[in-house]
């Protein structure tokens, strides 16, 4: 159905369309549009919709004349006063489609008065071709019956990110991504389950977790000793390094940081924690800084998962990873303790990095890191291995996935390493600009990211052919069984045998 015509166009600025719709509310930012040129079909997305300023509108606005005239005028009628009242849309060409279906980069513009219509399923089928490693994560915005696939082999080859403001749907999208990775068997995953969402069932909404759908692929550990249904996760204090403390206690002064390194160099057979607790002021240790550091380190005493053992849980975890198992680390009662999360995440990332850097042939592992800016901010990134992990680990199969609501607080160099970005709704201009930094035509997508609703994502990178606005699928048993290639009977069997899955 024709919805308008081209009234101006620019290769750099986009295509300006005069709409012939009775109601511009039928369109949304991000909808796919086809402009029918003489040689090409221009595949575009709606970048903006507006009512242009018209002098007579300002004159009659608020008067009885305005309310009686405007509703009677259909913008689709090209005669009389109907030409005065219309809406416009700014379209951004994404690809050109020639008469044999071949795709080209948008390096030209359509002629004046070229007809414009909504894209159809047939149009977009030429744009998006599934691969053996691809699965759908939702529907194309504007075409509800057309699913959009990501290539999960490509997604997990290099660092990638999920950005979005609080409440935009990051957790739901992350669950879908994790399920798809496991369904396609392209990698194993390690996820820090702070709020008990990814294990068997979500504590917040009772939806199934990764262990429910993939009981043979997913193993669970818990920091909480009261959780007897999964493996305990214990960290030996001898394994704690200065960077673990610096990341965990992000309010340390420079003298306190200097004291940590000085004590670490001087300690002998004891752990760094014990060495700090027993340290005395000296020429190299300022008394005030040392006392403040000791008070902070004393907070670790409440963590039951730190205790001396013959072999801590990391060896057991690595045995499972080598067997291509995925790991959900449940935080239990420590789920609201940011110090516990920062501490554990840094320790595991550091030890994984060391092991993957030394040994070849380890299975691909994707490490999901929530609150990424707390590890990778410009002031803290130099103290953690995670910035090196983002730059280097694609070489040896350890892949970092960042999940964050404040991408502007992540170090620029780290963001530049992201091969794919899944960007949900953001509102802060700095966060929008940072999430899209380095992406061609960034200005086009900035307005779209700022305008899209929750549960809608802009996918950009080499896991998808072109930047695409996707309405994320519902996360429930029915939709996820398609990702896991399970039929209804298998799902029912899982539901009846939940207890056995823990065994």
Coordinates of C-alpha atoms in Angstrom, one line a residue, residues 198-387:
X198 CA 19.1 -18.0 35.3
X199 CA 19.1 -21.3 37.1
X200 CA 16.1 -23.6 37.2
X201 CA 13.5 -20.9 37.6
X202 CA 13.6 -17.1 38.0
X203 CA 12.9 -16.0 41.5
X204 CA 11.4 -12.7 40.3
X205 CA 8.8 -14.0 37.8
X206 CA 9.0 -17.8 38.0
X207 CA 9.9 -18.2 34.3
X208 CA 12.2 -21.1 33.4
X209 CA 15.9 -20.6 33.5
X210 CA 18.8 -22.1 31.6
X211 CA 19.0 -25.3 33.7
X212 CA 15.3 -26.0 33.0
X213 CA 15.7 -26.0 29.2
X214 CA 19.2 -27.5 29.1
X215 CA 19.6 -29.8 32.2
X216 CA 22.5 -31.8 30.6
X217 CA 24.4 -28.7 29.6
X218 CA 24.1 -26.4 32.6
X219 CA 25.7 -26.9 36.0
X220 CA 24.9 -24.7 39.0
X221 CA 27.1 -23.4 41.8
X222 CA 26.2 -21.2 44.7
X223 CA 28.0 -18.8 47.0
X224 CA 25.3 -19.3 49.6
X225 CA 26.0 -22.2 51.9
X226 CA 22.3 -22.5 52.7
X227 CA 21.6 -23.7 49.2
X228 CA 22.1 -27.4 49.5
X229 CA 20.7 -28.3 46.1
X230 CA 23.7 -27.1 44.0
X231 CA 27.4 -27.3 44.2
X232 CA 29.0 -24.9 46.8
X233 CA 31.4 -22.3 45.4
X234 CA 34.4 -21.7 47.7
X235 CA 37.3 -19.3 47.1
X236 CA 40.6 -19.9 48.9
X237 CA 42.0 -16.7 50.5
X238 CA 45.4 -17.7 49.1
X239 CA 44.0 -17.0 45.6
X240 CA 43.1 -13.3 46.3
X241 CA 45.3 -10.7 44.6
X242 CA 45.5 -6.9 44.9
X243 CA 43.3 -6.3 41.8
X244 CA 40.5 -8.4 43.4
X245 CA 40.5 -6.0 46.4
X246 CA 40.8 -2.8 44.3
X247 CA 37.8 -3.8 42.2
X248 CA 35.7 -5.0 45.1
X249 CA 36.3 -1.9 47.2
X250 CA 35.9 0.9 44.7
X251 CA 36.3 3.7 47.3
X252 CA 40.0 3.0 48.0
X253 CA 42.3 6.0 48.1
X254 CA 45.7 5.9 46.3
X255 CA 47.5 5.5 49.6
X256 CA 45.4 2.5 50.4
X257 CA 46.0 1.0 46.9
X258 CA 49.8 1.6 47.4
X259 CA 49.5 -0.2 50.8
X260 CA 47.9 -3.2 49.2
X261 CA 50.7 -3.6 46.7
X262 CA 53.4 -3.0 49.4
X263 CA 51.9 -5.6 51.7
X264 CA 51.5 -8.1 48.8
X265 CA 55.2 -7.7 47.9
X266 CA 56.3 -8.2 51.5
X267 CA 54.1 -11.1 52.5
X268 CA 55.5 -14.6 52.7
X269 CA 53.4 -17.8 53.1
X270 CA 50.2 -16.1 54.3
X271 CA 47.3 -14.9 52.2
X272 CA 47.1 -11.2 51.2
X273 CA 44.0 -10.9 53.5
X274 CA 45.8 -12.1 56.6
X275 CA 48.9 -10.0 55.7
X276 CA 46.8 -6.9 55.5
X277 CA 45.0 -7.7 58.8
X278 CA 48.4 -8.2 60.6
X279 CA 50.2 -5.3 59.0
X280 CA 51.7 -2.5 61.2
X281 CA 52.3 1.1 60.2
X282 CA 55.8 1.6 58.9
X283 CA 57.8 3.9 56.6
X284 CA 56.0 2.5 53.6
X285 CA 52.6 2.2 55.2
X286 CA 50.8 5.3 56.3
X287 CA 48.9 4.6 59.5
X288 CA 45.6 6.3 58.5
X289 CA 45.5 4.6 55.1
X290 CA 46.4 1.2 56.6
X291 CA 43.7 1.4 59.3
X292 CA 41.1 2.4 56.6
X293 CA 42.2 -0.5 54.4
X294 CA 42.0 -3.0 57.3
X295 CA 38.4 -1.8 58.1
X296 CA 37.4 -2.5 54.5
X297 CA 39.1 -5.9 54.3
X298 CA 37.3 -6.9 57.5
X299 CA 34.1 -6.8 55.5
X300 CA 35.2 -9.9 53.8
X301 CA 34.8 -11.8 57.0
X302 CA 31.0 -12.0 56.4
X303 CA 31.6 -13.9 53.1
X304 CA 31.2 -17.6 54.0
X305 CA 32.5 -18.5 50.6
X306 CA 36.0 -17.4 51.4
X307 CA 37.8 -20.1 53.4
X308 CA 40.9 -22.2 53.2
X309 CA 40.4 -25.5 51.4
X310 CA 42.7 -28.1 49.8
X311 CA 41.3 -27.1 46.3
X312 CA 38.8 -24.3 45.8
X313 CA 35.8 -24.5 43.4
X314 CA 37.7 -23.1 40.5
X315 CA 39.3 -26.5 39.6
X316 CA 35.9 -28.2 39.7
X317 CA 34.5 -25.4 37.6
X318 CA 37.3 -25.7 35.0
X319 CA 36.7 -29.5 34.8
X320 CA 33.1 -28.8 33.8
X321 CA 34.1 -26.1 31.3
X322 CA 36.6 -28.4 29.6
X323 CA 33.6 -30.9 29.3
X324 CA 31.7 -28.1 27.5
X325 CA 29.4 -27.5 30.3
X326 CA 27.9 -24.0 31.1
X327 CA 27.9 -22.5 34.5
X328 CA 25.3 -20.5 36.5
X329 CA 26.9 -19.1 39.6
X330 CA 24.0 -18.3 42.0
X331 CA 24.7 -15.6 44.6
X332 CA 21.8 -16.5 46.9
X333 CA 21.8 -14.2 50.0
X334 CA 24.7 -12.2 48.5
X335 CA 22.7 -11.1 45.5
X336 CA 22.3 -7.5 46.7
X337 CA 25.9 -7.2 47.8
X338 CA 27.8 -5.4 45.1
X339 CA 31.1 -6.0 46.8
X340 CA 30.6 -9.8 46.6
X341 CA 29.7 -9.5 42.9
X342 CA 32.7 -7.3 42.0
X343 CA 35.0 -9.5 44.1
X344 CA 33.9 -12.9 42.6
X345 CA 33.6 -11.7 39.0
X346 CA 37.1 -10.2 39.0
X347 CA 38.7 -13.3 40.6
X348 CA 37.0 -15.7 38.1
X349 CA 37.8 -13.5 35.1
X350 CA 41.4 -13.2 36.1
X351 CA 41.9 -16.9 36.7
X352 CA 40.1 -17.8 33.5
X353 CA 42.2 -15.4 31.5
X354 CA 45.4 -16.9 32.9
X355 CA 44.3 -20.4 32.1
X356 CA 43.0 -19.6 28.6
X357 CA 46.1 -17.6 27.8
X358 CA 48.3 -20.5 28.7
X359 CA 46.5 -23.5 27.2
X360 CA 45.3 -24.0 23.7
X361 CA 42.2 -25.9 22.6
X362 CA 39.9 -25.0 25.5
X363 CA 36.2 -24.8 24.6
X364 CA 34.8 -21.4 23.7
X365 CA 33.4 -19.8 26.8
X366 CA 31.3 -16.6 26.9
X367 CA 31.6 -14.7 30.2
X368 CA 28.6 -12.5 30.8
X369 CA 29.5 -9.4 32.9
X370 CA 26.7 -7.3 34.4
X371 CA 27.3 -3.8 35.7
X372 CA 30.3 -3.8 33.3
X373 CA 31.1 -0.1 33.9
X374 CA 32.1 -1.0 37.5
X375 CA 34.9 -3.0 36.1
X376 CA 35.7 -1.1 32.9
X377 CA 35.4 2.6 33.8
X378 CA 38.4 4.7 32.8
X379 CA 39.5 5.1 36.4
X380 CA 39.4 1.4 37.3
X381 CA 40.0 -0.5 34.1
X382 CA 43.8 -0.5 34.5
X383 CA 43.5 -2.5 37.7
X384 CA 41.6 -5.4 36.2
X385 CA 42.3 -8.1 33.6
X386 CA 39.0 -7.5 32.0
X387 CA 40.2 -4.7 29.7

